[in-house]
Amino acid sequence: MFVGLAVSPFVTATASEGEEGKVDPKEIIFEHLSDRYGWEVPFCHSQSIPLPIIVRDYTGSWHLFSSERLMHGAEYDGFRIATEGPNAKHIVSMRPAADGSMEEYAPLDLSVTKNVAGLFISALVVVLLCLKARRWYSKNGFKAPRKLTGIVEVIVEFIYFGVIRSILGPKARRFAPYLLTVFFFILIMNLLGLIVIFPGGANLTGNVAVTLVLALFTFGFTNLLGTKHYWKDIFWPDVPIWLKCPIPIMQTIEVFGIFTKPAALTVRLFANMMGGHMIVITLTLLIFIFAAFGAVFTGVSVVVSVAFSLFMLLLDVLVSFIQAYVFTMLSTIFIALAQEGGHEEHEEAVAETAK
């Protein structure tokens, strides 16, 4: 309560600045969750860490400059960030139209945005963790590691023996590198997304484009490396003939199922992580919403919002691990289904796993 009363004058003043100072929860939520051309500085969103802008204009010329040149509505070299229209929040420029006038267009944009930079940082963290573990075992053999390397070893053993090997059996070593990589990559992205300050704060797994690409990797491993038996069950499954000929009912269902699996992976990870971020931001915005009712309501809302936000952040740490685990487990199951080789091979795999 003391914390709430201490900050209530500031919050009340913020909420009573008039029509222009009103808090728009929807705009703030999507502003924090969306991608951008700079990495905002905590507690000072008017400033941001500049990122590289790489665009190709309509003449075929490439332009490379800092995103700082386009901040606060500025224009540089004919480019600016649109604030409205179909290209809102994207880089646009002007070009001659057929009637001789000038029209707005979106150039080919290969800029390093906040999400792109966050992906690079997450990948670098995963690589450093792997190199650290490798360095330990190269120097100390099979001696049990400690601290961070010990945690990595525990997680690797848990995922490999508890998920990958128990599902894939003797084929576990073939797909373990990908499955372990995707687990750690998702986990690191989830955890970095919970950190407010740089290099955290990028809502990567809350971006459907990121989760879609991860799901497409699983889709590729599942179908490109699928066995003949897997494809035979799709196009000529062991069902009564009237279910697959002359009308391909089962074939249609099976082919449809090929694409629903990556869709499920995409939506599950995206929705859970996006929802967690939205809840925390909404709880924080309650402070500014209740500020209009006076200092007492503001103080109470500060205490309640901060308490529930901290609880949700702690819960999101657990959810970050669970979602990485679920994505890896489902990917393993989908890959295992594509590695089926008939009854004889299944019996051999069971015997091999039991050894």
Coordinates of C-alpha atoms in Angstrom, one line a residue:
M1 CA 0.0 0.0 0.0
F2 CA 2.9 2.4 0.8
V3 CA 4.3 1.8 -2.7
G4 CA 0.9 2.5 -4.2
L5 CA 0.4 5.7 -2.3
A6 CA 4.0 6.8 -3.2
V7 CA 3.4 6.5 -7.0
S8 CA -0.3 7.4 -7.0
P9 CA 0.3 11.2 -7.6
F10 CA 2.4 10.4 -10.6
V11 CA -0.1 8.0 -12.0
T12 CA -3.1 10.2 -11.3
A13 CA -1.3 13.1 -13.1
T14 CA -0.6 10.9 -16.0
A15 CA -4.3 9.8 -16.3
S16 CA -5.6 13.3 -15.9
E17 CA -3.7 15.0 -18.6
G18 CA -6.8 15.5 -20.7
E19 CA -8.1 13.9 -23.8
E20 CA -4.6 13.5 -25.3
G21 CA -3.2 11.9 -22.1
K22 CA -5.8 9.2 -21.8
V23 CA -4.5 5.7 -21.6
D24 CA -5.5 3.4 -24.5
P25 CA -5.0 -0.1 -23.2
K26 CA -5.5 -1.8 -26.6
E27 CA -2.9 0.5 -28.3
I28 CA -0.4 0.0 -25.5
I29 CA -0.8 -3.8 -25.4
F30 CA -0.3 -4.2 -29.2
E31 CA 2.5 -1.7 -29.2
H32 CA 4.4 -3.8 -26.7
L33 CA 3.7 -7.1 -28.4
S34 CA 4.4 -5.9 -32.0
D35 CA 7.7 -5.9 -33.8
R36 CA 9.6 -2.6 -34.3
Y37 CA 12.7 -1.1 -35.9
G38 CA 14.4 -0.2 -32.6
W39 CA 14.8 -1.8 -29.2
E40 CA 13.1 0.5 -26.7
V41 CA 14.9 1.6 -23.6
P42 CA 13.1 0.5 -20.3
F43 CA 11.1 3.3 -18.6
C44 CA 11.9 5.7 -21.5
H45 CA 10.1 4.6 -24.6
S46 CA 10.8 7.8 -26.3
Q47 CA 14.4 6.5 -26.7
S48 CA 15.4 3.2 -28.4
I49 CA 18.5 1.3 -29.3
P50 CA 19.0 1.7 -33.1
L51 CA 19.0 -1.3 -35.4
P52 CA 20.2 -1.6 -39.0
I53 CA 17.7 -0.7 -41.8
I54 CA 18.2 -2.6 -45.0
V55 CA 15.8 -1.7 -47.8
R56 CA 15.7 -2.0 -51.7
D57 CA 13.8 0.8 -53.5
Y58 CA 11.9 0.6 -56.7
T59 CA 15.0 1.3 -58.8
G60 CA 16.8 -1.7 -57.4
S61 CA 19.2 0.4 -55.3
W62 CA 20.0 -0.9 -51.7
H63 CA 20.0 1.4 -48.7
L64 CA 21.7 0.7 -45.4
F65 CA 21.3 3.1 -42.4
S66 CA 20.4 3.2 -38.8
S67 CA 16.8 3.1 -37.6
E68 CA 17.6 6.1 -35.5
R69 CA 17.2 8.3 -38.6
L70 CA 13.5 7.3 -38.9
M71 CA 12.5 7.7 -35.2
H72 CA 9.8 10.2 -34.2
G73 CA 8.3 10.5 -37.7
A74 CA 11.6 11.6 -39.3
E75 CA 12.3 10.9 -43.0
Y76 CA 15.7 9.8 -44.4
D77 CA 16.8 9.2 -48.0
G78 CA 13.1 9.2 -49.0
F79 CA 12.1 6.5 -46.5
R80 CA 9.9 6.8 -43.4
I81 CA 7.8 4.7 -41.1
A82 CA 4.1 4.8 -42.0
T83 CA 1.7 5.7 -39.2
E84 CA -1.5 4.7 -40.9
G85 CA -2.8 2.8 -43.9
P86 CA -2.1 -0.8 -45.1
N87 CA 1.7 -0.3 -44.5
A88 CA 1.3 1.2 -40.9
K89 CA 4.4 0.7 -38.8
H90 CA 6.4 -0.4 -41.8
I91 CA 8.9 1.5 -43.9
V92 CA 7.5 3.2 -47.0
S93 CA 8.7 5.5 -49.7
M94 CA 7.4 7.4 -52.7
R95 CA 7.7 6.5 -56.4
P96 CA 6.2 7.9 -59.7
A97 CA 2.8 6.5 -60.6
A98 CA 1.5 5.8 -64.1
D99 CA -0.4 9.1 -64.2
G100 CA 2.7 11.1 -63.3
S101 CA 1.8 11.6 -59.7
M102 CA 3.7 10.2 -56.7
E103 CA 2.4 7.1 -54.9
E104 CA 3.4 5.4 -51.6
Y105 CA 4.9 1.9 -51.8
A106 CA 6.6 -0.5 -49.5
P107 CA 10.1 -1.3 -50.5
L108 CA 11.8 -4.7 -50.1
D109 CA 12.6 -4.7 -46.4
L110 CA 15.3 -6.9 -45.0
S111 CA 15.9 -4.8 -41.9
V112 CA 17.1 -6.2 -38.6
T113 CA 14.0 -5.5 -36.5
K114 CA 13.6 -6.2 -32.8
N115 CA 12.4 -9.7 -33.3
V116 CA 15.1 -10.5 -35.8
A117 CA 17.8 -9.2 -33.3
G118 CA 16.1 -11.2 -30.6
L119 CA 16.3 -14.4 -32.7
F120 CA 20.0 -13.8 -33.2
I121 CA 20.5 -13.3 -29.5
S122 CA 18.6 -16.4 -28.6
A123 CA 20.5 -18.5 -31.1
L124 CA 23.8 -17.1 -29.8
V125 CA 22.8 -18.1 -26.2
V126 CA 22.0 -21.6 -27.3
V127 CA 25.3 -21.9 -29.1
L128 CA 27.2 -20.6 -26.1
L129 CA 25.5 -23.1 -23.8
C130 CA 26.4 -26.0 -26.1
L131 CA 30.0 -24.8 -26.5
K132 CA 30.3 -24.4 -22.7
A133 CA 29.0 -28.0 -22.1
R134 CA 31.3 -29.3 -24.8
R135 CA 34.3 -27.5 -23.3
W136 CA 33.6 -29.0 -19.9
Y137 CA 33.4 -32.6 -21.2
S138 CA 36.5 -32.2 -23.4
K139 CA 38.5 -31.1 -20.3
N140 CA 36.9 -33.2 -17.5
G141 CA 35.7 -36.3 -19.3
F142 CA 32.6 -37.8 -17.7
K143 CA 33.0 -35.9 -14.4
A144 CA 29.7 -34.4 -13.3
P145 CA 29.5 -30.7 -14.2
R146 CA 28.4 -28.0 -11.9
K147 CA 26.4 -24.7 -12.0
L148 CA 25.0 -23.8 -15.4
T149 CA 26.6 -26.7 -17.3
G150 CA 25.1 -29.1 -14.7
I151 CA 21.7 -27.6 -15.3
V152 CA 22.1 -28.0 -19.1
E153 CA 23.1 -31.7 -18.6
V154 CA 20.1 -32.4 -16.4
I155 CA 17.7 -30.9 -19.0
V156 CA 19.4 -32.7 -21.8
E157 CA 19.1 -36.1 -20.0
F158 CA 15.5 -35.3 -19.0
I159 CA 14.4 -34.5 -22.6
Y160 CA 16.5 -37.2 -24.3
F161 CA 15.7 -40.1 -22.1
G162 CA 12.2 -39.0 -21.0
V163 CA 10.9 -37.9 -24.4
I164 CA 13.1 -38.5 -27.4
R165 CA 14.4 -42.0 -26.7
S166 CA 11.2 -43.3 -25.0
I167 CA 9.2 -42.3 -28.2
L168 CA 11.7 -42.8 -31.1
G169 CA 13.6 -45.8 -29.6
P170 CA 16.7 -46.7 -31.7
K171 CA 16.1 -43.8 -34.0
A172 CA 16.5 -41.3 -31.2
R173 CA 20.1 -40.5 -32.0
R174 CA 19.2 -39.5 -35.5
F175 CA 16.7 -36.8 -34.5
A176 CA 18.0 -35.9 -31.1
P177 CA 20.2 -33.0 -32.4
Y178 CA 17.2 -31.2 -33.9
L179 CA 14.8 -31.9 -31.1
L180 CA 17.2 -30.8 -28.4
T181 CA 18.1 -27.7 -30.3
V182 CA 14.4 -26.7 -30.8
F183 CA 13.7 -27.3 -27.1
F184 CA 16.6 -25.0 -25.9
F185 CA 15.8 -22.5 -28.6
I186 CA 12.2 -22.1 -27.6
L187 CA 13.1 -22.2 -23.9
I188 CA 15.6 -19.4 -24.3
M189 CA 13.3 -17.3 -26.4
N190 CA 10.5 -17.7 -23.8
L191 CA 12.8 -16.7 -20.9
L192 CA 14.3 -13.8 -22.7
G193 CA 10.8 -12.5 -23.5
L194 CA 10.1 -12.2 -19.8
I195 CA 13.1 -9.9 -19.2
V196 CA 12.2 -6.2 -19.4
I197 CA 15.6 -4.8 -20.3
F198 CA 17.9 -5.5 -23.3
P199 CA 18.6 -8.2 -24.5
G200 CA 15.2 -9.4 -23.3
G201 CA 11.7 -8.1 -24.0
A202 CA 11.3 -9.4 -27.6
N203 CA 8.0 -11.3 -27.8
L204 CA 9.4 -13.9 -30.1
T205 CA 7.2 -17.0 -29.4
G206 CA 4.3 -14.6 -29.2
N207 CA 4.9 -13.9 -32.9
V208 CA 3.0 -16.3 -35.1
A209 CA 5.6 -16.0 -37.9
V210 CA 8.3 -17.4 -35.5
T211 CA 6.2 -20.3 -34.3
L212 CA 5.2 -21.1 -37.8
V213 CA 8.8 -21.4 -39.0
L214 CA 9.6 -23.7 -36.1
A215 CA 6.6 -25.8 -36.9
L216 CA 7.6 -26.0 -40.6
F217 CA 11.0 -27.4 -39.5
T218 CA 9.1 -30.2 -37.7
F219 CA 6.9 -30.6 -40.8
G220 CA 10.0 -31.0 -43.0
F221 CA 11.6 -33.6 -40.7
T222 CA 8.3 -35.5 -40.4
N223 CA 7.5 -35.7 -44.1
L224 CA 10.8 -35.5 -46.0
L225 CA 12.3 -38.3 -43.9
G226 CA 9.1 -40.3 -43.6
T227 CA 9.2 -44.0 -44.4
K228 CA 7.4 -45.8 -47.3
H229 CA 5.1 -47.3 -44.7
Y230 CA 4.1 -43.8 -43.5
W231 CA 3.2 -42.7 -47.0
K232 CA 1.5 -45.9 -47.8
D233 CA -0.8 -45.4 -44.7
I234 CA -1.6 -41.9 -46.0
F235 CA -2.5 -42.8 -49.6
W236 CA -3.6 -46.4 -49.2
P237 CA -4.5 -47.0 -45.5
D238 CA -5.5 -50.4 -44.0
V239 CA -9.3 -49.7 -43.9
P240 CA -12.2 -51.1 -45.8
I241 CA -12.0 -50.5 -49.5
W242 CA -15.2 -48.5 -49.7
L243 CA -13.5 -45.8 -47.4
K244 CA -10.7 -45.2 -49.9
C245 CA -12.1 -46.1 -53.3
P246 CA -13.7 -44.9 -55.5
I247 CA -14.1 -41.8 -53.2
P248 CA -10.8 -41.1 -51.4
I249 CA -12.4 -40.4 -48.0
M250 CA -9.5 -41.6 -45.8
Q251 CA -6.8 -40.3 -48.2
T252 CA -8.4 -36.8 -47.9
I253 CA -8.5 -37.0 -44.1
E254 CA -4.9 -38.3 -43.9
V255 CA -3.5 -35.6 -46.2
F256 CA -5.5 -32.9 -44.3
G257 CA -3.9 -34.3 -41.1
I258 CA -0.4 -33.7 -42.5
F259 CA -1.0 -30.0 -42.4
T260 CA -3.0 -29.8 -39.2
K261 CA 0.0 -31.1 -37.2
P262 CA 2.2 -28.0 -37.9
A263 CA -0.8 -25.8 -37.5
A264 CA -1.4 -27.2 -34.0
L265 CA 2.2 -26.7 -33.1
T266 CA 2.1 -23.1 -34.4
V267 CA -1.1 -22.0 -32.6
R268 CA -0.4 -23.8 -29.3
L269 CA 2.9 -22.1 -28.7
F270 CA 1.9 -18.7 -30.1
A271 CA -1.4 -18.5 -28.2
N272 CA 0.0 -19.6 -24.8
M273 CA 3.0 -17.2 -24.8
M274 CA 1.0 -14.3 -26.3
G275 CA -1.6 -14.8 -23.7
G276 CA 0.9 -14.7 -20.9
H277 CA 2.4 -11.4 -22.1
M278 CA -1.0 -9.8 -22.6
I279 CA -2.1 -10.7 -19.0
V280 CA 1.0 -9.1 -17.4
I281 CA 0.6 -6.0 -19.5
T282 CA -3.1 -5.7 -18.8
L283 CA -2.5 -6.1 -15.0
T284 CA 0.0 -3.3 -15.2
L285 CA -2.4 -1.0 -17.1
L286 CA -5.0 -1.4 -14.4
I287 CA -2.9 1.1 -12.4
F288 CA -3.4 3.8 -15.0
I289 CA -7.1 2.9 -15.6
F290 CA -8.0 3.2 -11.8
A291 CA -5.9 6.3 -11.5
A292 CA -8.9 8.3 -12.7
F293 CA -10.8 7.3 -9.5
G294 CA -8.4 9.0 -7.1
A295 CA -5.3 8.3 -4.9
V296 CA -6.9 5.5 -2.8
F297 CA -8.0 3.4 -5.8
T298 CA -4.7 4.1 -7.4
G299 CA -2.8 2.9 -4.4
V300 CA -4.8 -0.3 -4.1
S301 CA -4.5 -1.0 -7.8
V302 CA -0.8 -0.6 -7.7
V303 CA -0.4 -3.2 -4.9
V304 CA -2.8 -5.6 -6.5
S305 CA -1.4 -5.2 -10.0
V306 CA 2.2 -5.5 -9.0
A307 CA 1.5 -8.6 -6.8
F308 CA -0.5 -10.4 -9.5
S309 CA 2.0 -9.3 -12.2
L310 CA 4.9 -10.8 -10.2
F311 CA 2.8 -14.0 -9.7
M312 CA 2.1 -14.2 -13.4
L313 CA 5.8 -13.7 -14.3
L314 CA 6.8 -16.5 -12.0
L315 CA 4.1 -18.6 -13.6
D316 CA 5.3 -17.7 -17.0
V317 CA 8.8 -19.0 -16.1
L318 CA 7.1 -22.4 -15.6
V319 CA 5.0 -22.0 -18.7
S320 CA 8.1 -21.2 -20.7
F321 CA 9.6 -24.6 -19.8
I322 CA 6.3 -26.4 -20.3
Q323 CA 5.6 -25.0 -23.7
A324 CA 9.2 -25.8 -24.9
Y325 CA 8.6 -29.3 -23.5
V326 CA 5.2 -29.8 -25.2
F327 CA 6.5 -28.5 -28.6
T328 CA 9.4 -30.9 -28.4
M329 CA 7.2 -33.8 -27.3
L330 CA 4.6 -33.3 -30.0
S331 CA 7.4 -32.9 -32.6
T332 CA 8.9 -36.2 -31.4
I333 CA 5.5 -37.9 -31.7
F334 CA 4.9 -36.6 -35.2
I335 CA 8.4 -37.7 -36.3
A336 CA 7.9 -41.1 -34.7
L337 CA 4.6 -41.6 -36.5
A338 CA 6.4 -41.0 -39.8
Q339 CA 9.1 -43.5 -38.9
E340 CA 6.8 -46.5 -38.6
G341 CA 8.0 -49.4 -40.6
G342 CA 5.3 -52.0 -40.2
H343 CA 4.7 -54.7 -37.6
E344 CA 8.0 -56.5 -37.9
E345 CA 10.1 -53.4 -37.7
H346 CA 8.0 -52.2 -34.7
E347 CA 8.7 -55.4 -32.8
E348 CA 12.5 -55.0 -33.5
A349 CA 12.4 -51.4 -32.3
V350 CA 10.6 -52.4 -29.1
A351 CA 13.2 -55.1 -28.4
E352 CA 16.0 -52.7 -29.1
T353 CA 14.5 -50.1 -26.8
A354 CA 14.1 -52.6 -24.0
K355 CA 17.8 -53.5 -24.0

